[in-house]
Amino acid sequence: VPALPPYNLPKNAPRVDQRPDEFRKAIHNKGLNVTWEQSAVCPCGRSSAAFDNGSAFGFDPAASLRTTGESRTDCALCHGHGYVYHSPTPTTVLINGRSSDPKRFEPQGEMGHGSVGITFLPENPPSFMDRVTLVDSAVPYRQIATRAAGTTSAMRYGVVRRAMKLGTGDTTIGVLYGLRANASGVVTSDDVLTEGVDFTVTTGGLIDWTLGIANGKAPAVGSRFSLTYFAHPRYVLTSVPFSQRDTWILHKHPTAVYVELPIRTSGRLEYLGGVING
Ligand SMILES: [Zn+2]
C-alpha cells in the first residue's frame, strides 16, 4: 500500500479559532447542578459448571473456568444489572433538547422514553451508562412498594420535599398521593395515605411511618402501598459520548495548541430498571 500523505495548502491564513472559555462560561452560567456517577462493568458471572446438566447445554461443564457472560442476579454490587456506579461527583452540565415521548401503548409502558441532551465539561468525561441526577429539580414519580419491617421505608428514589408558592401560601410537599393495600391486595377509598397525617418524609428522603403506626393507617408489614412523590430526575447516558469537538487553537499562542472542548451526549430517564436508592 503506498503512503498517502495529505495535501496541505502552502498558505493557511487567515484562520478562525474556537473560544473554549465561551463554552465554559455557558456551562457555568446556564448549567444545572448534578451528581455525576461513573459506571463500571461488574465482573460477576456464573461458572458454566453451575449449569451442569450432563452437557445438555452444549458445552463442557468440566471446563469450569468458563462463565456464562451473564451477570449474577444475586450479585451484591450490581444486583444483576451488570454495571456498578462509583465516584459520585458534584458538577455542572448543560441540559438541552428535553423531550417526552411516552409511547404509552407500547410494551415498555409509560416511562420508556424521556430523553435529554447533556453537555459535560471536558474534565468530566462521561461514558456509556453513567448516570446524572439533577439535584435542584424534582419531578413526580409513581411507585408501588412493599412495606418492610421497621418504621421507615426507602423508595426507589429518595423523596424530595419540594417548596412551592401557591395561592394559599408557601408550602412544601414531598408526596402528592398515597394508597395502601391490605394483605390480600384489596384497596378501598379509606386507604388514602396523607403526608403529615399518616407518615412523614425524613430529611434523608425516607418514608417514616411513625404517625401511621399510631393511627392505624400505616400499611401492614409485607403489604403493598403506592406513592406519587417528588424525586430528583435521574438520567442514564444511552449514547456513546463523542469528543470530536476537540480543536487546535492558534489565537494568542505562538504555535497551535490542542484544546479539549465540552462533550455532548444524550441521556434517558432512568425508569427502566435499577436498584432501590442504588
Ligand atoms: Zn455484579
mmCIF file of N, CA, C and O in Angstrom, residues 11 114 117 133-134 144 152 158 180 194 218 223 240 248 250 259:
data_model
loop_
_atom_site.group_PDB
_atom_site.id
_atom_site.type_symbol
_atom_site.label_atom_id
_atom_site.label_comp_id
_atom_site.label_asym_id
_atom_site.label_seq_id
_atom_site.Cartn_x
_atom_site.Cartn_y
_atom_site.Cartn_z
ATOM 1 N N LYS A 11 -0.478 28.116 1.934
ATOM 2 C CA LYS A 11 -0.812 29.284 2.748
ATOM 3 C C LYS A 11 -2.111 28.976 3.502
ATOM 4 O O LYS A 11 -3.129 28.655 2.884
ATOM 5 N N GLY A 114 -38.166 9.645 27.277
ATOM 6 C CA GLY A 114 -37.954 10.886 28.007
ATOM 7 C C GLY A 114 -36.461 11.139 27.997
ATOM 8 O O GLY A 114 -35.746 10.674 28.863
ATOM 9 N N GLY A 117 -30.440 16.054 25.963
ATOM 10 C CA GLY A 117 -29.044 16.202 25.577
ATOM 11 C C GLY A 117 -28.284 16.762 26.767
ATOM 12 O O GLY A 117 -28.794 17.629 27.476
ATOM 13 N N THR A 133 -27.844 12.887 38.071
ATOM 14 C CA THR A 133 -29.033 13.227 38.856
ATOM 15 C C THR A 133 -29.090 14.731 39.029
ATOM 16 O O THR A 133 -28.130 15.347 39.502
ATOM 17 N N LEU A 134 -30.197 15.329 38.625
ATOM 18 C CA LEU A 134 -30.375 16.784 38.746
ATOM 19 C C LEU A 134 -30.759 17.094 40.185
ATOM 20 O O LEU A 134 -31.879 16.814 40.610
ATOM 21 N N ILE A 144 -44.914 1.526 43.320
ATOM 22 C CA ILE A 144 -45.527 0.577 44.247
ATOM 23 C C ILE A 144 -44.398 -0.074 45.030
ATOM 24 O O ILE A 144 -43.392 -0.483 44.452
ATOM 25 N N THR A 152 -39.347 2.878 58.889
ATOM 26 C CA THR A 152 -39.154 3.676 57.671
ATOM 27 C C THR A 152 -39.151 2.769 56.434
ATOM 28 O O THR A 152 -38.862 1.582 56.513
ATOM 29 N N GLY A 158 -34.882 8.756 46.582
ATOM 30 C CA GLY A 158 -35.139 9.499 47.800
ATOM 31 C C GLY A 158 -36.281 10.489 47.567
ATOM 32 O O GLY A 158 -36.328 11.139 46.518
ATOM 33 N N ARG A 180 -52.729 2.491 50.265
ATOM 34 C CA ARG A 180 -52.220 1.223 50.799
ATOM 35 C C ARG A 180 -53.186 0.111 50.440
ATOM 36 O O ARG A 180 -54.392 0.333 50.252
ATOM 37 N N THR A 194 -51.875 10.187 53.610
ATOM 38 C CA THR A 194 -51.613 11.624 53.520
ATOM 39 C C THR A 194 -50.341 11.974 54.276
ATOM 40 O O THR A 194 -50.170 11.578 55.438
ATOM 41 N N ALA A 218 -50.791 2.999 58.726
ATOM 42 C CA ALA A 218 -49.580 2.522 58.046
ATOM 43 C C ALA A 218 -49.874 1.174 57.387
ATOM 44 O O ALA A 218 -50.602 0.348 57.945
ATOM 45 N N SER A 223 -47.342 -5.794 53.244
ATOM 46 C CA SER A 223 -48.392 -5.355 52.323
ATOM 47 C C SER A 223 -47.873 -4.255 51.408
ATOM 48 O O SER A 223 -46.885 -3.583 51.701
ATOM 49 N N VAL A 240 -23.132 6.702 23.200
ATOM 50 C CA VAL A 240 -21.698 6.748 23.468
ATOM 51 C C VAL A 240 -21.234 8.176 23.193
ATOM 52 O O VAL A 240 -21.412 8.692 22.090
ATOM 53 N N TRP A 248 -7.696 22.594 17.565
ATOM 54 C CA TRP A 248 -6.393 23.264 17.644
ATOM 55 C C TRP A 248 -6.642 24.759 17.653
ATOM 56 O O TRP A 248 -7.427 25.264 16.856
ATOM 57 N N LEU A 250 -4.761 28.575 17.657
ATOM 58 C CA LEU A 250 -3.531 29.365 17.466
ATOM 59 C C LEU A 250 -3.668 30.744 18.093
ATOM 60 O O LEU A 250 -2.682 31.355 18.470
ATOM 61 N N VAL A 259 -6.821 21.700 22.273
ATOM 62 C CA VAL A 259 -7.716 22.070 23.377
ATOM 63 C C VAL A 259 -8.923 21.143 23.368
ATOM 64 O O VAL A 259 -9.526 20.899 22.310
#
